[in-house]
Short mmCIF file of C-alpha atoms and ligand atoms in Angstrom, two decimals:
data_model
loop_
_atom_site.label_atom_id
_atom_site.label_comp_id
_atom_site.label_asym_id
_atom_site.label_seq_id
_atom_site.Cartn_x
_atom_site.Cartn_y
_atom_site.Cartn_z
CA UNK A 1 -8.07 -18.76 -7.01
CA UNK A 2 -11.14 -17.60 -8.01
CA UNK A 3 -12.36 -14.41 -6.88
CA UNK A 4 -16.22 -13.86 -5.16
CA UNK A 5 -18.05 -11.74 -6.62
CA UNK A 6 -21.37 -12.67 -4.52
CA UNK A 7 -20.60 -9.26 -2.69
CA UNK A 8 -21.36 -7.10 -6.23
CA UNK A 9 -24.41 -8.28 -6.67
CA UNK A 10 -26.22 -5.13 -5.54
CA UNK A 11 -23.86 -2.83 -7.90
CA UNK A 12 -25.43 -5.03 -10.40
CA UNK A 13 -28.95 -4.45 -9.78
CA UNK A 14 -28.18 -0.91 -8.83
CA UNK A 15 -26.42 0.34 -12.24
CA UNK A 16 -28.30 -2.55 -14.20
CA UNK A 17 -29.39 -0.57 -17.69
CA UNK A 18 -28.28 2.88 -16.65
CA UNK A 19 -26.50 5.16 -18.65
CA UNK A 20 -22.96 7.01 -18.06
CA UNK A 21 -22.43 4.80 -14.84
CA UNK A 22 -18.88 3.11 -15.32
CA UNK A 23 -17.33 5.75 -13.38
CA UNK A 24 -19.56 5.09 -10.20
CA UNK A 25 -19.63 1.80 -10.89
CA UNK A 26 -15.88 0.93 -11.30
CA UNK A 27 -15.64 2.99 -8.22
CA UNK A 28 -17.92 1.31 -5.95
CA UNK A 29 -16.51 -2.32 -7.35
CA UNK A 30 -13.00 -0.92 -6.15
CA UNK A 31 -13.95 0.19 -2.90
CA UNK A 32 -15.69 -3.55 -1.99
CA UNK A 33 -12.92 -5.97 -3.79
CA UNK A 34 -10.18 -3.60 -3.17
CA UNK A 35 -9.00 -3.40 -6.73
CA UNK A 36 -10.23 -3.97 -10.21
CA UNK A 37 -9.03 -7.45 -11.25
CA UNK A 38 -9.38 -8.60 -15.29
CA UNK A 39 -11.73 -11.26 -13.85
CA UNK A 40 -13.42 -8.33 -12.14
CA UNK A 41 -13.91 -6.68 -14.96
CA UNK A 42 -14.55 -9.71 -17.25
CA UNK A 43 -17.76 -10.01 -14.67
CA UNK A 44 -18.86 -5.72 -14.81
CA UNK A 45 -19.11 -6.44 -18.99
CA UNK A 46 -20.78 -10.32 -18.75
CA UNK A 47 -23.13 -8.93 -16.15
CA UNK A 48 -23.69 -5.41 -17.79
CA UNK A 49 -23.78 -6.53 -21.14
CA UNK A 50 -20.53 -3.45 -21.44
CA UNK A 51 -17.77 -3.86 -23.91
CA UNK A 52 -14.55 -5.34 -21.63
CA UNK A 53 -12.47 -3.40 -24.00
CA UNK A 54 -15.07 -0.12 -22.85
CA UNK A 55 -14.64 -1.04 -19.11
CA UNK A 56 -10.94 -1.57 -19.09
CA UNK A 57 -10.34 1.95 -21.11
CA UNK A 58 -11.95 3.73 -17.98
CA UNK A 59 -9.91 1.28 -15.69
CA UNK A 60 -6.74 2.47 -17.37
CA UNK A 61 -7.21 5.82 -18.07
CA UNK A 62 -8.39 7.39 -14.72
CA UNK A 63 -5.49 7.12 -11.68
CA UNK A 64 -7.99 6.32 -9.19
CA UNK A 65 -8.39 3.10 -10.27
CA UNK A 66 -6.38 0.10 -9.04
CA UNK A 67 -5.77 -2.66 -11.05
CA UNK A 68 -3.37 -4.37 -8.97
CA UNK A 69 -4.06 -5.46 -4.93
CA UNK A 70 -2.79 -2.83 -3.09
CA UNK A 71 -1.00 -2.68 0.47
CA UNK A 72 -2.92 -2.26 3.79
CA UNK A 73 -1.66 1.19 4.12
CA UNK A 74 -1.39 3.71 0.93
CA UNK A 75 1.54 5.70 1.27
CA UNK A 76 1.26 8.89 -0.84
CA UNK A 77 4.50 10.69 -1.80
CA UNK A 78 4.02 14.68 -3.32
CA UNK A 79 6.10 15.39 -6.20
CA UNK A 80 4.11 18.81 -6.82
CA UNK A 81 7.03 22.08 -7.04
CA UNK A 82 7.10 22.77 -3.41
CA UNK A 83 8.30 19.27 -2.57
CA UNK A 84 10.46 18.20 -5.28
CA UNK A 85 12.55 21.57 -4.67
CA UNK A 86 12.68 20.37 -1.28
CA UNK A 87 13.94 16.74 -2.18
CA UNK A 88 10.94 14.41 -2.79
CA UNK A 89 12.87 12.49 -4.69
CA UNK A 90 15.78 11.85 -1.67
CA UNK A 91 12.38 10.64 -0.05
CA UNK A 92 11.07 8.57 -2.21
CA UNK A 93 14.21 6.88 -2.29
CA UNK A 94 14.60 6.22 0.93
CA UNK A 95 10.99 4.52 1.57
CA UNK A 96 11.80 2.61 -1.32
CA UNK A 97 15.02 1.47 0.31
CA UNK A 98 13.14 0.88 3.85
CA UNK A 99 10.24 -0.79 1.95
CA UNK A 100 13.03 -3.05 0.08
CA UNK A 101 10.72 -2.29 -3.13
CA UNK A 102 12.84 -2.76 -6.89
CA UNK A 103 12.11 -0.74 -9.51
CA UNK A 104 8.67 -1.27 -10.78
CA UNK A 105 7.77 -2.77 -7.55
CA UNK A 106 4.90 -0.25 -5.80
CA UNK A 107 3.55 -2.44 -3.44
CA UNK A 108 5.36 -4.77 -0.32
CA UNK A 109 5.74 -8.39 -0.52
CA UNK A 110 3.88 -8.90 2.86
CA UNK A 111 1.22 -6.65 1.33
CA UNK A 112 1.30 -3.90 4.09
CA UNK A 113 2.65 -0.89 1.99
CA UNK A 114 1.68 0.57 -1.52
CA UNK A 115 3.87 3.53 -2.63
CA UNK A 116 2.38 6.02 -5.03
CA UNK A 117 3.22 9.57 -6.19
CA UNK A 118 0.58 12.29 -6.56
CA UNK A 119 0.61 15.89 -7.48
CA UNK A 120 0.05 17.97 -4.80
CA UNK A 121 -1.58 17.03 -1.25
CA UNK A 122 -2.20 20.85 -0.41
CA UNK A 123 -0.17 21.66 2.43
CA UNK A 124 3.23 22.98 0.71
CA UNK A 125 4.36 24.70 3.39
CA UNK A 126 5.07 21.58 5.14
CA UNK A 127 7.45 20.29 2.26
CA UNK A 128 8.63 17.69 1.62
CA UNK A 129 5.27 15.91 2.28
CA UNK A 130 4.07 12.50 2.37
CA UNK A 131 0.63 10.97 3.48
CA UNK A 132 -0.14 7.46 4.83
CA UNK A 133 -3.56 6.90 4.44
CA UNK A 134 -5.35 9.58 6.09
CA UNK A 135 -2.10 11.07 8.11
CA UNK A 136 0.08 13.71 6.70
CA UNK A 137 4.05 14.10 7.39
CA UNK A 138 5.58 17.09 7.12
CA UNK A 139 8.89 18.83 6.80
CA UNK A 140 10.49 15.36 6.56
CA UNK A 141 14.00 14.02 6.00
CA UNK A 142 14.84 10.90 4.28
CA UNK A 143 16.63 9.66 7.71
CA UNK A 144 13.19 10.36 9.60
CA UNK A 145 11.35 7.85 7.25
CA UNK A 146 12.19 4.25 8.92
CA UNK A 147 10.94 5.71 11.89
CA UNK A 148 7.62 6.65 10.72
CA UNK A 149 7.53 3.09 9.22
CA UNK A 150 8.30 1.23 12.00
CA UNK A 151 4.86 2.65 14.00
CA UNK A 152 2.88 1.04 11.08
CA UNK A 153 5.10 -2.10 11.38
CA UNK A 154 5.23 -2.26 15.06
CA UNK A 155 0.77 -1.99 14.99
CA UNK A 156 1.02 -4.77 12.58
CA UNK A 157 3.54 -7.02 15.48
CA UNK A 158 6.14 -7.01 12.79
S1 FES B 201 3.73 20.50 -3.52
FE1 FES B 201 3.75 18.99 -1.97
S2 FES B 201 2.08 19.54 -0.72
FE2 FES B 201 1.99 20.93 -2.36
#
Protein backbone atom coordinates (compact mmCIF):
# COMPACT_ATOMS: atom_id res chain seq x y z
CA UNK A 1 0.00 0.00 0.00
CA UNK A 2 1.07 3.22 -0.58
CA UNK A 3 1.94 5.37 2.16
CA UNK A 4 0.40 9.32 2.61
CA UNK A 5 2.58 11.60 2.80
CA UNK A 6 -0.08 14.62 2.52
CA UNK A 7 0.65 14.99 6.38
CA UNK A 8 4.64 16.13 5.60
CA UNK A 9 3.85 18.68 3.64
CA UNK A 10 4.61 21.39 6.19
CA UNK A 11 8.19 19.68 7.06
CA UNK A 12 8.60 20.38 3.48
CA UNK A 13 7.99 23.95 3.36
CA UNK A 14 9.48 24.30 6.77
CA UNK A 15 13.16 22.79 6.05
CA UNK A 16 12.69 23.62 2.20
CA UNK A 17 16.47 25.03 1.23
CA UNK A 18 17.90 25.04 4.72
CA UNK A 19 21.10 23.88 5.64
CA UNK A 20 22.23 21.08 8.31
CA UNK A 21 18.44 20.13 8.81
CA UNK A 22 18.28 16.21 8.20
CA UNK A 23 18.57 15.62 11.76
CA UNK A 24 15.37 17.75 12.65
CA UNK A 25 13.91 16.80 9.76
CA UNK A 26 14.22 12.95 9.86
CA UNK A 27 13.08 13.50 13.35
CA UNK A 28 9.97 15.32 12.91
CA UNK A 29 9.07 12.84 9.73
CA UNK A 30 9.45 9.96 12.43
CA UNK A 31 7.44 11.40 15.02
CA UNK A 32 4.23 12.01 12.34
CA UNK A 33 4.55 8.56 10.17
CA UNK A 34 5.88 6.67 13.04
CA UNK A 35 8.95 5.39 11.30
CA UNK A 36 11.17 6.19 8.40
CA UNK A 37 10.04 3.96 5.50
CA UNK A 38 12.46 3.73 2.05
CA UNK A 39 9.41 5.28 0.36
CA UNK A 40 9.61 7.85 3.14
CA UNK A 41 12.75 8.63 2.48
CA UNK A 42 12.62 8.22 -1.34
CA UNK A 43 9.98 11.35 -0.82
CA UNK A 44 12.54 13.65 1.98
CA UNK A 45 15.34 13.42 -1.20
CA UNK A 46 12.58 13.90 -4.36
CA UNK A 47 11.06 16.71 -2.35
CA UNK A 48 14.40 18.17 -0.91
CA UNK A 49 16.34 17.73 -3.83
CA UNK A 50 18.88 15.51 -0.88
CA UNK A 51 20.95 12.61 -1.97
CA UNK A 52 18.70 9.24 -0.80
CA UNK A 53 22.02 7.67 -0.28
CA UNK A 54 22.75 11.18 2.17
CA UNK A 55 19.32 10.72 3.91
CA UNK A 56 19.49 7.04 4.50
CA UNK A 57 23.28 7.38 6.03
CA UNK A 58 21.68 9.62 8.85
CA UNK A 59 18.68 7.09 8.99
CA UNK A 60 21.15 4.32 9.68
CA UNK A 61 23.67 5.70 11.60
CA UNK A 62 21.84 7.48 14.52
CA UNK A 63 19.68 4.82 16.96
CA UNK A 64 16.90 7.11 17.24
CA UNK A 65 15.74 6.49 14.09
CA UNK A 66 13.24 3.77 13.16
CA UNK A 67 13.23 2.26 10.04
CA UNK A 68 10.89 -0.41 10.69
CA UNK A 69 6.97 0.18 12.19
CA UNK A 70 7.29 -0.16 15.61
CA UNK A 71 4.83 -1.62 18.40
CA UNK A 72 2.22 0.54 20.25
CA UNK A 73 4.22 0.37 23.34
CA UNK A 74 8.29 0.65 23.31
CA UNK A 75 9.63 -1.55 25.77
CA UNK A 76 13.17 -0.47 26.75
CA UNK A 77 15.45 -3.10 28.35
CA UNK A 78 18.99 -1.56 30.24
CA UNK A 79 21.97 -3.51 29.54
CA UNK A 80 24.25 -0.65 31.16
CA UNK A 81 26.80 -2.49 34.22
CA UNK A 82 24.38 -2.14 36.99
CA UNK A 83 21.77 -4.26 35.24
CA UNK A 84 23.54 -6.79 33.34
CA UNK A 85 25.39 -7.77 36.77
CA UNK A 86 22.02 -8.05 38.01
CA UNK A 87 20.71 -10.36 35.10
CA UNK A 88 19.36 -8.21 32.20
CA UNK A 89 19.95 -10.73 30.12
CA UNK A 90 17.60 -13.51 32.28
CA UNK A 91 15.13 -10.53 31.48
CA UNK A 92 15.39 -10.01 28.27
CA UNK A 93 14.86 -13.51 27.80
CA UNK A 94 11.99 -13.88 29.40
CA UNK A 95 9.96 -10.89 27.59
CA UNK A 96 11.18 -12.39 24.60
CA UNK A 97 9.65 -15.71 25.62
CA UNK A 98 6.27 -13.87 26.87
CA UNK A 99 6.35 -11.70 23.68
CA UNK A 100 6.83 -15.14 21.60
CA UNK A 101 9.49 -12.90 19.57
CA UNK A 102 12.44 -15.28 17.46
CA UNK A 103 15.62 -14.15 17.14
CA UNK A 104 15.83 -11.09 15.05
CA UNK A 105 12.26 -10.48 15.71
CA UNK A 106 12.03 -6.90 17.88
CA UNK A 107 8.67 -6.12 17.36
CA UNK A 108 5.05 -8.34 18.05
CA UNK A 109 3.07 -9.77 15.34
CA UNK A 110 -0.14 -7.94 16.56
CA UNK A 111 2.06 -4.84 16.58
CA UNK A 112 1.56 -3.95 20.34
CA UNK A 113 5.22 -4.48 21.63
CA UNK A 114 8.73 -3.34 20.28
CA UNK A 115 11.69 -4.64 22.37
CA UNK A 116 14.87 -2.62 22.34
CA UNK A 117 18.04 -2.46 24.47
CA UNK A 118 19.63 0.83 25.56
CA UNK A 119 22.53 1.80 27.66
CA UNK A 120 21.61 3.10 30.71
CA UNK A 121 18.03 4.60 31.77
CA UNK A 122 19.60 6.35 34.96
CA UNK A 123 18.13 4.81 37.85
CA UNK A 124 20.75 1.86 38.67
CA UNK A 125 19.84 1.44 41.90
CA UNK A 126 16.68 -0.05 40.86
CA UNK A 127 18.48 -2.86 38.76
CA UNK A 128 17.57 -4.79 36.74
CA UNK A 129 15.52 -2.06 34.94
CA UNK A 130 13.22 -1.91 32.15
CA UNK A 131 10.95 1.00 30.80
CA UNK A 132 7.67 0.79 28.83
CA UNK A 133 7.17 3.86 27.27
CA UNK A 134 7.25 6.45 29.80
CA UNK A 135 7.01 3.91 33.00
CA UNK A 136 10.02 2.51 34.67
CA UNK A 137 10.25 -1.13 36.44
CA UNK A 138 12.48 -1.73 38.89
CA UNK A 139 14.24 -4.40 40.86
CA UNK A 140 12.54 -6.95 38.56
CA UNK A 141 12.64 -10.73 38.15
CA UNK A 142 12.23 -12.55 35.00
CA UNK A 143 9.03 -14.41 36.68
CA UNK A 144 7.50 -10.81 37.45
CA UNK A 145 7.57 -9.93 33.66
CA UNK A 146 4.20 -11.68 32.24
CA UNK A 147 2.58 -9.89 34.82
CA UNK A 148 3.62 -6.51 33.92
CA UNK A 149 2.63 -7.55 30.34
CA UNK A 150 -0.58 -8.66 30.88
CA UNK A 151 -1.75 -4.85 32.25
CA UNK A 152 -0.71 -3.61 28.73
CA UNK A 153 -2.55 -6.62 27.18
CA UNK A 154 -5.51 -6.57 29.37
CA UNK A 155 -5.90 -2.24 28.34
CA UNK A 156 -5.66 -3.44 24.87
CA UNK A 157 -8.94 -6.33 25.66
CA UNK A 158 -6.48 -8.96 24.69
S1 LIG B 1 22.63 0.41 34.35
FE1 LIG B 1 20.51 0.04 34.19
S2 LIG B 1 19.64 1.86 34.94
FE2 LIG B 1 21.75 2.26 34.93
Amino acid sequence: MEQDFSQLTESIKKYRGKPGILIPLLQEVQQIMGYLSKDTMAYLSRELDIPAAEIYGVATFYSMFKLKPQGKHIIRVCKGTACHVSNADGIKDALKTALELEDGEDTTSDMLFTLTEVACLGCCSLAPVIMIDDTTYGKLSPDGISRILERYAYEEGK
